[in-house]
PDB file of C-alpha atoms and ligand atoms in Angstrom:
ATOM      1  CA  MET A  72     -73.205  -6.156  66.927  1.00  0.00           C
ATOM      2  CA  ASN A  73     -71.627  -8.755  69.214  1.00  0.00           C
ATOM      3  CA  ILE A  74     -68.237 -10.015  68.078  1.00  0.00           C
ATOM      4  CA  LEU A  75     -65.713 -12.605  69.241  1.00  0.00           C
ATOM      5  CA  ALA A  76     -62.076 -11.543  68.894  1.00  0.00           C
ATOM      6  CA  PRO A  77     -59.792 -14.548  69.528  1.00  0.00           C
ATOM      7  CA  SER A  78     -56.425 -13.374  70.825  1.00  0.00           C
ATOM      8  CA  LEU A  79     -53.618 -14.950  68.861  1.00  0.00           C
ATOM      9  CA  LEU A  80     -51.361 -14.723  71.905  1.00  0.00           C
ATOM     10  CA  GLY A  81     -53.089 -17.841  73.241  1.00  0.00           C
ATOM     11  CA  CYS A  82     -52.444 -19.980  70.163  1.00  0.00           C
ATOM     12  CA  ASP A  83     -49.899 -22.624  69.262  1.00  0.00           C
ATOM     13  CA  PHE A  84     -47.535 -20.581  67.078  1.00  0.00           C
ATOM     14  CA  SER A  85     -46.288 -23.656  65.219  1.00  0.00           C
ATOM     15  CA  ASN A  86     -49.755 -23.974  63.639  1.00  0.00           C
ATOM     16  CA  LEU A  87     -50.764 -20.407  62.988  1.00  0.00           C
ATOM     17  CA  GLU A  88     -52.633 -20.748  59.714  1.00  0.00           C
ATOM     18  CA  ARG A  89     -54.657 -23.792  60.752  1.00  0.00           C
ATOM     19  CA  GLN A  90     -55.769 -22.186  64.004  1.00  0.00           C
ATOM     20  CA  ILE A  91     -56.672 -18.873  62.373  1.00  0.00           C
ATOM     21  CA  LYS A  92     -58.822 -20.707  59.801  1.00  0.00           C
ATOM     22  CA  ALA A  93     -60.496 -22.763  62.544  1.00  0.00           C
ATOM     23  CA  VAL A  94     -61.685 -19.703  64.488  1.00  0.00           C
ATOM     24  CA  GLU A  95     -62.709 -17.859  61.327  1.00  0.00           C
ATOM     25  CA  GLU A  96     -64.792 -20.770  60.054  1.00  0.00           C
ATOM     26  CA  ALA A  97     -66.458 -21.095  63.456  1.00  0.00           C
ATOM     27  CA  GLY A  98     -67.666 -17.478  63.298  1.00  0.00           C
ATOM     28  CA  ALA A  99     -65.076 -15.194  64.945  1.00  0.00           C
ATOM     29  CA  GLY A 100     -65.233 -11.726  63.379  1.00  0.00           C
ATOM     30  CA  TYR A 101     -62.022 -10.100  64.617  1.00  0.00           C
ATOM     31  CA  LEU A 102     -58.528 -11.449  65.112  1.00  0.00           C
ATOM     32  CA  HIS A 103     -57.042  -9.763  68.193  1.00  0.00           C
ATOM     33  CA  LEU A 104     -53.297  -9.193  67.855  1.00  0.00           C
ATOM     34  CA  ASP A 105     -51.392  -8.279  71.023  1.00  0.00           C
ATOM     35  CA  VAL A 106     -48.247  -6.275  70.344  1.00  0.00           C
ATOM     36  CA  MET A 107     -45.978  -5.914  73.406  1.00  0.00           C
ATOM     37  CA  ASP A 108     -42.770  -3.933  73.707  1.00  0.00           C
ATOM     38  CA  GLY A 109     -41.259  -5.231  76.975  1.00  0.00           C
ATOM     39  CA  LEU A 110     -41.531  -1.707  78.384  1.00  0.00           C
ATOM     40  CA  PHE A 111     -45.185  -0.724  78.688  1.00  0.00           C
ATOM     41  CA  VAL A 112     -45.765  -4.352  79.706  1.00  0.00           C
ATOM     42  CA  PRO A 113     -43.074  -6.775  80.903  1.00  0.00           C
ATOM     43  CA  SER A 114     -43.371  -9.224  78.033  1.00  0.00           C
ATOM     44  CA  ILE A 115     -42.520  -9.106  74.312  1.00  0.00           C
ATOM     45  CA  SER A 116     -44.839 -10.747  71.766  1.00  0.00           C
ATOM     46  CA  PHE A 117     -44.727 -10.164  67.993  1.00  0.00           C
ATOM     47  CA  GLY A 118     -44.863  -7.281  65.553  1.00  0.00           C
ATOM     48  CA  MET A 119     -45.248  -6.171  61.951  1.00  0.00           C
ATOM     49  CA  PRO A 120     -43.625  -9.110  60.092  1.00  0.00           C
ATOM     50  CA  VAL A 121     -45.901 -11.676  61.748  1.00  0.00           C
ATOM     51  CA  ILE A 122     -49.004  -9.529  61.236  1.00  0.00           C
ATOM     52  CA  ALA A 123     -48.164  -8.918  57.559  1.00  0.00           C
ATOM     53  CA  SER A 124     -47.627 -12.667  56.961  1.00  0.00           C
ATOM     54  CA  ILE A 125     -50.892 -13.810  58.488  1.00  0.00           C
ATOM     55  CA  ARG A 126     -52.821 -11.096  56.612  1.00  0.00           C
ATOM     56  CA  LYS A 127     -52.773 -13.542  53.681  1.00  0.00           C
ATOM     57  CA  CYS A 128     -54.502 -16.318  55.689  1.00  0.00           C
ATOM     58  CA  THR A 129     -57.762 -14.642  56.631  1.00  0.00           C
ATOM     59  CA  ASP A 130     -60.421 -12.010  55.946  1.00  0.00           C
ATOM     60  CA  MET A 131     -61.086 -11.393  59.655  1.00  0.00           C
ATOM     61  CA  VAL A 132     -60.742  -7.799  60.847  1.00  0.00           C
ATOM     62  CA  PHE A 133     -57.263  -7.254  62.297  1.00  0.00           C
ATOM     63  CA  ASP A 134     -57.740  -5.712  65.719  1.00  0.00           C
ATOM     64  CA  VAL A 135     -54.279  -4.705  66.925  1.00  0.00           C
ATOM     65  CA  HIS A 136     -53.888  -4.086  70.658  1.00  0.00           C
ATOM     66  CA  MET A 137     -50.778  -1.971  71.152  1.00  0.00           C
ATOM     67  CA  MET A 138     -49.207  -2.585  74.556  1.00  0.00           C
ATOM     68  CA  VAL A 139     -46.404  -0.254  73.567  1.00  0.00           C
ATOM     69  CA  LYS A 140     -45.189   3.122  74.835  1.00  0.00           C
ATOM     70  CA  GLU A 141     -46.123   5.964  72.474  1.00  0.00           C
ATOM     71  CA  PRO A 142     -47.824   3.648  69.960  1.00  0.00           C
ATOM     72  CA  GLY A 143     -48.394   6.498  67.499  1.00  0.00           C
ATOM     73  CA  ARG A 144     -44.822   5.844  66.361  1.00  0.00           C
ATOM     74  CA  TYR A 145     -46.039   2.596  64.786  1.00  0.00           C
ATOM     75  CA  ALA A 146     -49.453   3.599  63.408  1.00  0.00           C
ATOM     76  CA  GLN A 147     -48.293   3.861  59.785  1.00  0.00           C
ATOM     77  CA  VAL A 148     -46.373   0.565  59.743  1.00  0.00           C
ATOM     78  CA  MET A 149     -49.225  -1.253  61.469  1.00  0.00           C
ATOM     79  CA  LYS A 150     -51.598   0.022  58.791  1.00  0.00           C
ATOM     80  CA  GLU A 151     -49.189  -1.247  56.127  1.00  0.00           C
ATOM     81  CA  ALA A 152     -49.000  -4.636  57.871  1.00  0.00           C
ATOM     82  CA  GLY A 153     -52.795  -4.977  57.684  1.00  0.00           C
ATOM     83  CA  ALA A 154     -54.252  -3.453  60.869  1.00  0.00           C
ATOM     84  CA  GLU A 155     -57.815  -2.184  60.475  1.00  0.00           C
ATOM     85  CA  LEU A 156     -58.455  -1.260  64.089  1.00  0.00           C
ATOM     86  CA  LEU A 157     -55.610   0.130  66.152  1.00  0.00           C
ATOM     87  CA  CYS A 158     -56.123   0.213  69.886  1.00  0.00           C
ATOM     88  CA  VAL A 159     -53.733   2.263  72.015  1.00  0.00           C
ATOM     89  CA  HIS A 160     -53.486   2.556  75.792  1.00  0.00           C
ATOM     90  CA  GLN A 161     -54.488   5.850  77.356  1.00  0.00           C
ATOM     91  CA  GLU A 162     -51.622   5.336  79.823  1.00  0.00           C
ATOM     92  CA  ALA A 163     -49.088   4.982  76.996  1.00  0.00           C
ATOM     93  CA  CYS A 164     -49.944   8.179  75.083  1.00  0.00           C
ATOM     94  CA  LEU A 165     -48.808  11.604  76.203  1.00  0.00           C
ATOM     95  CA  HIS A 166     -50.911  13.183  73.434  1.00  0.00           C
ATOM     96  CA  LEU A 167     -53.860  10.846  73.090  1.00  0.00           C
ATOM     97  CA  ASP A 168     -55.915  13.214  70.928  1.00  0.00           C
ATOM     98  CA  ARG A 169     -53.096  13.493  68.411  1.00  0.00           C
ATOM     99  CA  THR A 170     -52.588   9.717  68.320  1.00  0.00           C
ATOM    100  CA  VAL A 171     -56.306   9.046  67.771  1.00  0.00           C
ATOM    101  CA  SER A 172     -56.384  11.627  64.947  1.00  0.00           C
ATOM    102  CA  GLN A 173     -53.311  10.053  63.394  1.00  0.00           C
ATOM    103  CA  ILE A 174     -54.963   6.591  63.410  1.00  0.00           C
ATOM    104  CA  HIS A 175     -58.090   7.990  61.745  1.00  0.00           C
ATOM    105  CA  ALA A 176     -56.048   9.895  59.162  1.00  0.00           C
ATOM    106  CA  LEU A 177     -54.471   6.576  58.160  1.00  0.00           C
ATOM    107  CA  GLY A 178     -57.931   5.107  57.558  1.00  0.00           C
ATOM    108  CA  MET A 179     -58.090   2.811  60.593  1.00  0.00           C
ATOM    109  CA  LYS A 180     -60.639   2.631  63.378  1.00  0.00           C
ATOM    110  CA  ALA A 181     -59.269   3.965  66.652  1.00  0.00           C
ATOM    111  CA  GLY A 182     -59.612   2.226  69.993  1.00  0.00           C
ATOM    112  CA  VAL A 183     -58.441   3.332  73.416  1.00  0.00           C
ATOM    113  CA  ALA A 184     -57.573   0.769  76.089  1.00  0.00           C
ATOM    114  CA  LEU A 185     -57.697   1.314  79.848  1.00  0.00           C
ATOM    115  CA  ASN A 186     -55.732  -0.658  82.425  1.00  0.00           C
ATOM    116  CA  PRO A 187     -57.831  -2.033  85.290  1.00  0.00           C
ATOM    117  CA  ALA A 188     -56.886   0.777  87.700  1.00  0.00           C
ATOM    118  CA  THR A 189     -57.496   3.610  85.203  1.00  0.00           C
ATOM    119  CA  PRO A 190     -60.946   5.170  85.684  1.00  0.00           C
ATOM    120  CA  VAL A 191     -63.418   5.559  82.821  1.00  0.00           C
ATOM    121  CA  SER A 192     -63.554   9.310  83.545  1.00  0.00           C
ATOM    122  CA  VAL A 193     -60.182   9.865  81.769  1.00  0.00           C
ATOM    123  CA  LEU A 194     -62.077   9.343  78.491  1.00  0.00           C
ATOM    124  CA  GLU A 195     -64.783  11.946  79.060  1.00  0.00           C
ATOM    125  CA  CYS A 196     -63.228  14.497  76.707  1.00  0.00           C
ATOM    126  CA  ILE A 197     -62.283  12.129  73.914  1.00  0.00           C
ATOM    127  CA  LEU A 198     -65.093   9.576  73.991  1.00  0.00           C
ATOM    128  CA  ASP A 199     -66.929  11.049  70.994  1.00  0.00           C
ATOM    129  CA  GLN A 200     -63.774  10.706  68.863  1.00  0.00           C
ATOM    130  CA  VAL A 201     -63.108   7.007  69.398  1.00  0.00           C
ATOM    131  CA  ASP A 202     -64.659   3.963  67.744  1.00  0.00           C
ATOM    132  CA  GLN A 203     -63.948   1.554  70.561  1.00  0.00           C
ATOM    133  CA  VAL A 204     -62.906   1.404  74.198  1.00  0.00           C
ATOM    134  CA  LEU A 205     -61.083  -1.670  75.433  1.00  0.00           C
ATOM    135  CA  VAL A 206     -61.616  -2.275  79.137  1.00  0.00           C
ATOM    136  CA  MET A 207     -58.739  -4.426  80.355  1.00  0.00           C
ATOM    137  CA  THR A 208     -60.206  -6.998  82.709  1.00  0.00           C
ATOM    138  CA  VAL A 209     -56.712  -8.177  83.764  1.00  0.00           C
ATOM    139  CA  ASN A 210     -53.413  -6.337  84.062  1.00  0.00           C
ATOM    140  CA  PRO A 211     -52.013  -6.396  80.527  1.00  0.00           C
ATOM    141  CA  GLY A 212     -48.995  -8.423  79.521  1.00  0.00           C
ATOM    142  CA  PHE A 213     -49.958 -12.069  79.808  1.00  0.00           C
ATOM    143  CA  GLY A 214     -52.704 -14.481  78.818  1.00  0.00           C
ATOM    144  CA  GLY A 215     -54.285 -16.998  81.140  1.00  0.00           C
ATOM    145  CA  GLN A 216     -55.149 -14.722  84.097  1.00  0.00           C
ATOM    146  CA  GLU A 217     -58.443 -14.486  86.023  1.00  0.00           C
ATOM    147  CA  TYR A 218     -60.541 -11.394  85.391  1.00  0.00           C
ATOM    148  CA  ILE A 219     -60.622  -8.663  88.061  1.00  0.00           C
ATOM    149  CA  PRO A 220     -64.232  -8.303  89.282  1.00  0.00           C
ATOM    150  CA  TYR A 221     -64.258  -4.499  89.755  1.00  0.00           C
ATOM    151  CA  THR A 222     -63.644  -4.004  86.028  1.00  0.00           C
ATOM    152  CA  LEU A 223     -67.254  -5.029  85.391  1.00  0.00           C
ATOM    153  CA  GLU A 224     -68.481  -1.823  86.986  1.00  0.00           C
ATOM    154  CA  LYS A 225     -66.258   0.112  84.578  1.00  0.00           C
ATOM    155  CA  VAL A 226     -67.973  -1.575  81.633  1.00  0.00           C
ATOM    156  CA  ARG A 227     -71.377  -0.582  83.047  1.00  0.00           C
ATOM    157  CA  ALA A 228     -70.261   3.012  83.627  1.00  0.00           C
ATOM    158  CA  LEU A 229     -68.851   3.279  80.137  1.00  0.00           C
ATOM    159  CA  ARG A 230     -72.001   1.910  78.493  1.00  0.00           C
ATOM    160  CA  ARG A 231     -74.082   4.365  80.537  1.00  0.00           C
ATOM    161  CA  LEU A 232     -71.888   7.266  79.451  1.00  0.00           C
ATOM    162  CA  ALA A 233     -71.998   6.226  75.776  1.00  0.00           C
ATOM    163  CA  THR A 234     -75.786   5.845  75.866  1.00  0.00           C
ATOM    164  CA  GLU A 235     -76.228   9.242  77.526  1.00  0.00           C
ATOM    165  CA  ARG A 236     -74.274  10.772  74.667  1.00  0.00           C
ATOM    166  CA  GLY A 237     -76.085   8.783  71.968  1.00  0.00           C
ATOM    167  CA  LEU A 238     -72.877   7.017  70.893  1.00  0.00           C
ATOM    168  CA  HIS A 239     -72.812   3.563  69.290  1.00  0.00           C
ATOM    169  CA  LEU A 240     -69.551   2.764  71.001  1.00  0.00           C
ATOM    170  CA  ASP A 241     -67.925  -0.645  70.732  1.00  0.00           C
ATOM    171  CA  ILE A 242     -66.877  -1.824  74.184  1.00  0.00           C
ATOM    172  CA  GLN A 243     -64.293  -4.580  74.216  1.00  0.00           C
ATOM    173  CA  VAL A 244     -63.266  -6.628  77.253  1.00  0.00           C
ATOM    174  CA  ASP A 245     -59.938  -8.424  77.349  1.00  0.00           C
ATOM    175  CA  GLY A 246     -58.520 -10.875  79.879  1.00  0.00           C
ATOM    176  CA  GLY A 247     -59.933 -13.935  81.598  1.00  0.00           C
ATOM    177  CA  ILE A 248     -63.063 -14.118  79.405  1.00  0.00           C
ATOM    178  CA  THR A 249     -64.561 -17.605  78.982  1.00  0.00           C
ATOM    179  CA  PRO A 250     -67.796 -18.989  77.481  1.00  0.00           C
ATOM    180  CA  GLU A 251     -68.973 -19.480  81.087  1.00  0.00           C
ATOM    181  CA  ASN A 252     -68.508 -15.856  82.246  1.00  0.00           C
ATOM    182  CA  ALA A 253     -69.150 -14.123  78.867  1.00  0.00           C
ATOM    183  CA  ALA A 254     -72.806 -13.394  79.675  1.00  0.00           C
ATOM    184  CA  VAL A 255     -71.849 -11.254  82.675  1.00  0.00           C
ATOM    185  CA  PHE A 256     -69.768  -8.955  80.457  1.00  0.00           C
ATOM    186  CA  LEU A 257     -72.407  -8.774  77.727  1.00  0.00           C
ATOM    187  CA  GLU A 258     -75.046  -7.874  80.325  1.00  0.00           C
ATOM    188  CA  ALA A 259     -72.767  -5.132  81.644  1.00  0.00           C
ATOM    189  CA  GLY A 260     -72.623  -3.589  78.164  1.00  0.00           C
ATOM    190  CA  ALA A 261     -69.600  -5.068  76.389  1.00  0.00           C
ATOM    191  CA  ASN A 262     -70.161  -6.169  72.787  1.00  0.00           C
ATOM    192  CA  ILE A 263     -66.701  -7.407  71.742  1.00  0.00           C
ATOM    193  CA  LEU A 264     -65.140 -10.258  73.690  1.00  0.00           C
ATOM    194  CA  VAL A 265     -61.411 -10.924  73.447  1.00  0.00           C
ATOM    195  CA  ALA A 266     -60.393 -14.431  74.452  1.00  0.00           C
ATOM    196  CA  GLY A 267     -56.994 -16.094  74.224  1.00  0.00           C
ATOM    197  CA  SER A 268     -56.578 -19.203  76.319  1.00  0.00           C
ATOM    198  CA  SER A 269     -60.278 -20.077  76.421  1.00  0.00           C
ATOM    199  CA  VAL A 270     -60.316 -20.169  72.601  1.00  0.00           C
ATOM    200  CA  PHE A 271     -56.962 -21.720  71.791  1.00  0.00           C
ATOM    201  CA  ARG A 272     -56.571 -24.183  74.664  1.00  0.00           C
ATOM    202  CA  GLY A 273     -58.084 -27.409  73.366  1.00  0.00           C
ATOM    203  CA  ASP A 274     -60.082 -27.241  70.121  1.00  0.00           C
ATOM    204  CA  PRO A 275     -60.196 -23.614  68.807  1.00  0.00           C
ATOM    205  CA  GLY A 276     -63.135 -24.268  66.462  1.00  0.00           C
ATOM    206  CA  GLU A 277     -65.238 -25.932  69.139  1.00  0.00           C
ATOM    207  CA  ASN A 278     -64.371 -23.246  71.720  1.00  0.00           C
ATOM    208  CA  THR A 279     -65.263 -20.491  69.252  1.00  0.00           C
ATOM    209  CA  ARG A 280     -68.648 -22.101  68.643  1.00  0.00           C
ATOM    210  CA  LYS A 281     -69.322 -22.097  72.400  1.00  0.00           C
ATOM    211  CA  PHE A 282     -68.650 -18.353  72.514  1.00  0.00           C
ATOM    212  CA  MET A 283     -70.748 -17.756  69.398  1.00  0.00           C
ATOM    213  CA  ASP A 284     -73.753 -19.430  71.023  1.00  0.00           C
ATOM    214  CA  VAL A 285     -73.586 -16.982  73.944  1.00  0.00           C
ATOM    215  CA  LEU A 286     -72.984 -13.979  71.667  1.00  0.00           C
ATOM    216  CA  ARG A 287     -75.956 -14.856  69.445  1.00  0.00           C
ATOM    217  CA  LYS A 288     -78.230 -15.313  72.437  1.00  0.00           C
ATOM    218  CA  TYR A 289     -77.454 -11.766  73.620  1.00  0.00           C
ATOM    219  CA  GLU A 290     -77.784 -10.380  70.101  1.00  0.00           C
ATOM    220  CA  ALA A 291     -81.314 -11.728  69.956  1.00  0.00           C
ATOM    221  CA  ASP A 292     -82.357 -10.348  73.385  1.00  0.00           C
TER     222      ASP A 292
HETATM  223  C1  LIG B 381     -53.234  -9.611  77.761  1.00  0.00           C
HETATM  224  C2  LIG B 381     -53.727  -9.504  76.347  1.00  0.00           C
HETATM  225  C3  LIG B 381     -54.867 -10.401  76.039  1.00  0.00           C
HETATM  226  C4  LIG B 381     -54.590 -11.864  76.260  1.00  0.00           C
HETATM  227  C5  LIG B 381     -55.853 -12.442  76.803  1.00  0.00           C
HETATM  228  O1  LIG B 381     -52.420  -8.567  78.078  1.00  0.00           O
HETATM  229  O2  LIG B 381     -54.128  -8.187  76.045  1.00  0.00           O
HETATM  230  O3  LIG B 381     -55.422 -10.148  74.767  1.00  0.00           O
HETATM  231  O4  LIG B 381     -54.201 -12.581  75.120  1.00  0.00           O
HETATM  232  O5  LIG B 381     -55.639 -13.745  77.182  1.00  0.00           O
HETATM  233  P1  LIG B 381     -56.682 -14.580  78.049  1.00  0.00           P
HETATM  234  O6  LIG B 381     -57.977 -14.598  77.282  1.00  0.00           O
HETATM  235  O7  LIG B 381     -56.031 -15.905  78.161  1.00  0.00           O
HETATM  236  O8  LIG B 381     -56.830 -13.881  79.377  1.00  0.00           O
HETATM  237 ZN1  LIG B 382     -55.244  -7.868  74.138  1.00  0.00          ZN
END
């Protein structure tokens, strides 16, 4: 299934509830929540208290993208705050297998994210254990960047690998995704699009509908 995951990082934080409702009503399925520790990535965003508060505003799936060193330390508290999908960076986990098992044991879906320069091959051993792979299409840490073209080939390679193994893997792309370039990523094999600035800059409901039109077209093909 094709899904839009608006990234809250791109929103106007003085109007959280209104903007969350706008994207939900327009058809977004996931709410992408970027947690940054100022160490794995240069910036700091938000954490458990914000996530727990907005849990009351929406039924969208909470897709938490942990840009945090050793994110397994926070798996339990993120679950308690309302996370349903916890995505950790391969580069941030010394014991990735243990962290993925820990996420599953808590009853969440487990995702693994790869920075642009990290090859898909690092996931060969663990691919069958994960629910989702997030291919970073920009260097993580900030919204509003242009996507890096070579990441598209990673999406293709990952979809090929998943198909060869008979896996129904969710492939998420994150960074620089717009309604205009979304088709390129869907054609490459991604099925979950994360979008921050291209959803929340301007009218979030209207922008979500633009994405949904593209997503539905590829669902039907
Ligand atoms: C960046 C974050 C993204 C970010 C995307 O490190 O992981 O989720 O919000 O923002 P845009 O869509 O503006 O590139
Ligand atoms: Zn993200």
